[in-house]
PDB file of C-alpha atoms in Angstrom:
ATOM      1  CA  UNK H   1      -1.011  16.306  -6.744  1.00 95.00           C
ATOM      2  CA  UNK H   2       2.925  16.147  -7.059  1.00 95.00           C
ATOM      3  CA  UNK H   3       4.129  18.190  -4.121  1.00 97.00           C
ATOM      4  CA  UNK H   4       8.503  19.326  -3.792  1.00 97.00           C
ATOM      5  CA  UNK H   5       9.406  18.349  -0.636  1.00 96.00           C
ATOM      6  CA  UNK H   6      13.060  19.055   1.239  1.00 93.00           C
ATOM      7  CA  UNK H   7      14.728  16.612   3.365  1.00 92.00           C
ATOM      8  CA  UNK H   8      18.573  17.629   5.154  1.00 91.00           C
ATOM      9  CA  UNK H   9      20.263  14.054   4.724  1.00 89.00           C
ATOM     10  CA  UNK H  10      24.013  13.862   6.598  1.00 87.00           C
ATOM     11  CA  UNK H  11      23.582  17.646   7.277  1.00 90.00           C
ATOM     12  CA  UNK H  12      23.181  18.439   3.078  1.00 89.00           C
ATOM     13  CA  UNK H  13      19.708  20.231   1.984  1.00 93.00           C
ATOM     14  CA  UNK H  14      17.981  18.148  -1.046  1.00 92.00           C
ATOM     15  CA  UNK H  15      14.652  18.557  -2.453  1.00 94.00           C
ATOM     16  CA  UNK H  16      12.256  15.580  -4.034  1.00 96.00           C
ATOM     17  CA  UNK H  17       9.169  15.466  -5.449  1.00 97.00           C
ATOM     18  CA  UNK H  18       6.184  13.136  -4.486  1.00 97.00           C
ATOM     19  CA  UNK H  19       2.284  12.650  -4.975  1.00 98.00           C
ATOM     20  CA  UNK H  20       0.298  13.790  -1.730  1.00 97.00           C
ATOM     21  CA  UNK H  21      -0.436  10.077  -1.331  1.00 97.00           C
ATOM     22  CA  UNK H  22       2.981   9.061  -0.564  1.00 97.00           C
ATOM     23  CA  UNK H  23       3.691  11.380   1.502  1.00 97.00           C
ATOM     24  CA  UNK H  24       1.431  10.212   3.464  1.00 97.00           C
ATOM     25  CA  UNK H  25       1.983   7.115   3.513  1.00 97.00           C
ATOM     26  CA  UNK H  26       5.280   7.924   4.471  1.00 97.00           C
ATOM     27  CA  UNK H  27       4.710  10.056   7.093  1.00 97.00           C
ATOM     28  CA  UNK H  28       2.177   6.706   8.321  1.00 97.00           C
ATOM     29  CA  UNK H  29       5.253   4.775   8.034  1.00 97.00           C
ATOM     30  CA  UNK H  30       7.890   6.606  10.104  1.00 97.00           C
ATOM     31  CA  UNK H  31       5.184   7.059  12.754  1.00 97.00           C
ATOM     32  CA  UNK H  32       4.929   3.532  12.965  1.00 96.00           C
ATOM     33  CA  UNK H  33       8.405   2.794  13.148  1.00 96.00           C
ATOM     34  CA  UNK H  34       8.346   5.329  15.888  1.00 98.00           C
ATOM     35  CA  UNK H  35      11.445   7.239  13.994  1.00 97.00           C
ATOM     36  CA  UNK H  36      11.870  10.605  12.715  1.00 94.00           C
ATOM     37  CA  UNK H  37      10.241  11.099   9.073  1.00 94.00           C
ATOM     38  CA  UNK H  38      13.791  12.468   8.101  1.00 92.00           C
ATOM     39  CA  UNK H  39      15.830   9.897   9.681  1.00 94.00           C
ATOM     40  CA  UNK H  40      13.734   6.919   7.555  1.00 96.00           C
ATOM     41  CA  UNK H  41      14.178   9.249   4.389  1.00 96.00           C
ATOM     42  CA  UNK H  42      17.958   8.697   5.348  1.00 95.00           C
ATOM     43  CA  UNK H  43      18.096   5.283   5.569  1.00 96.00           C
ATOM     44  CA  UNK H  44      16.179   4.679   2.355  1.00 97.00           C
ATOM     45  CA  UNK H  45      18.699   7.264   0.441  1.00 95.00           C
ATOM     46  CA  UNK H  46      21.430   5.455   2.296  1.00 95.00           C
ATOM     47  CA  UNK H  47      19.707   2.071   0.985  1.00 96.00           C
ATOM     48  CA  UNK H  48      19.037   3.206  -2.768  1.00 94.00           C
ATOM     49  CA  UNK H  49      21.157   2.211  -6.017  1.00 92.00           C
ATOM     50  CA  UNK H  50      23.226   4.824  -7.288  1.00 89.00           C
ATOM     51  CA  UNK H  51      21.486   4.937 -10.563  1.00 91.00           C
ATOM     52  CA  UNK H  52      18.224   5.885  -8.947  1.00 91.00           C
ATOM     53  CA  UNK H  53      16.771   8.913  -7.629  1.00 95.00           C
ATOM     54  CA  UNK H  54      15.441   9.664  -4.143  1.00 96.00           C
ATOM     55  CA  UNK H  55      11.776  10.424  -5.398  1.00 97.00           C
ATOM     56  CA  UNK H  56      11.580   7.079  -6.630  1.00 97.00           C
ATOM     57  CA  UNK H  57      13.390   4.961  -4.108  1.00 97.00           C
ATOM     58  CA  UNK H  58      10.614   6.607  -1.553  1.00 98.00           C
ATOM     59  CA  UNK H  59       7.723   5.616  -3.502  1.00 98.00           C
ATOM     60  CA  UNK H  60       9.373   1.914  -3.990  1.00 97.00           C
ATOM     61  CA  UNK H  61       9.754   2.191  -0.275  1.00 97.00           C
ATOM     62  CA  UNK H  62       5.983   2.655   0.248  1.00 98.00           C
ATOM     63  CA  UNK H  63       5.112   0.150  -2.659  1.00 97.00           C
ATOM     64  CA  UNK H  64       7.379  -2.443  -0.406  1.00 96.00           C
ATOM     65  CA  UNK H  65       6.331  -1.791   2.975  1.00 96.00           C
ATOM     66  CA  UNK H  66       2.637  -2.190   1.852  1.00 95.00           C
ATOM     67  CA  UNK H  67       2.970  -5.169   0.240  1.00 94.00           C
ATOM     68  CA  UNK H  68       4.807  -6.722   3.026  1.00 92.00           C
ATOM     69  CA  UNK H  69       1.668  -5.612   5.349  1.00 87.00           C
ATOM     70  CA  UNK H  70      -0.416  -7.066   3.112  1.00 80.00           C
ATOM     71  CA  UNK H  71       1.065 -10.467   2.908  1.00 82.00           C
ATOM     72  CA  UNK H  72       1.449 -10.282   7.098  1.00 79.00           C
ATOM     73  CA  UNK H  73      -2.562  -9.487   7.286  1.00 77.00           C
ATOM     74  CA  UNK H  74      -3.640 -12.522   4.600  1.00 71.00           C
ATOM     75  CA  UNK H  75      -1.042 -15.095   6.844  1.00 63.00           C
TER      76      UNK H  75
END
């Protein structure tokens, strides 16, 4: 299910909307990074092109990160 989340991001309120499963998996993330769930959301806003939006560059976030655990866990 597609949930609206809200994030404050350099002190401004902005809303998003993700599937239950990446949210998750970003929650899993952040947690293992040992850093605040909105502090990574920060950093990947910070990180993403200006053309796209901030549900998107979370789920390519999640897409990345378990990709790159994958390829660590097959070496």
């Amino acid at each position: 299910m597609i949930r609206k989340h809200s994030a404050t991001l350099h002190g401004h309120r902005t809303s998003f909307s993700l599937e239950d499963e990446f949210w998750t998996e970003l929650n899993a993330i952040a947690a293992t990074r040992d850093i605040s769930l909105a502090g990574m959301i920060s950093e990947i806003d910070d990180a993403r092109s200006p053309e796209s939006n901030l549900s998107s560059a979370l789920r390519v976030h999640v897409l990345q990160w378990l990709k790159t655990a994958k390829t660590q866990d097959s070496l």
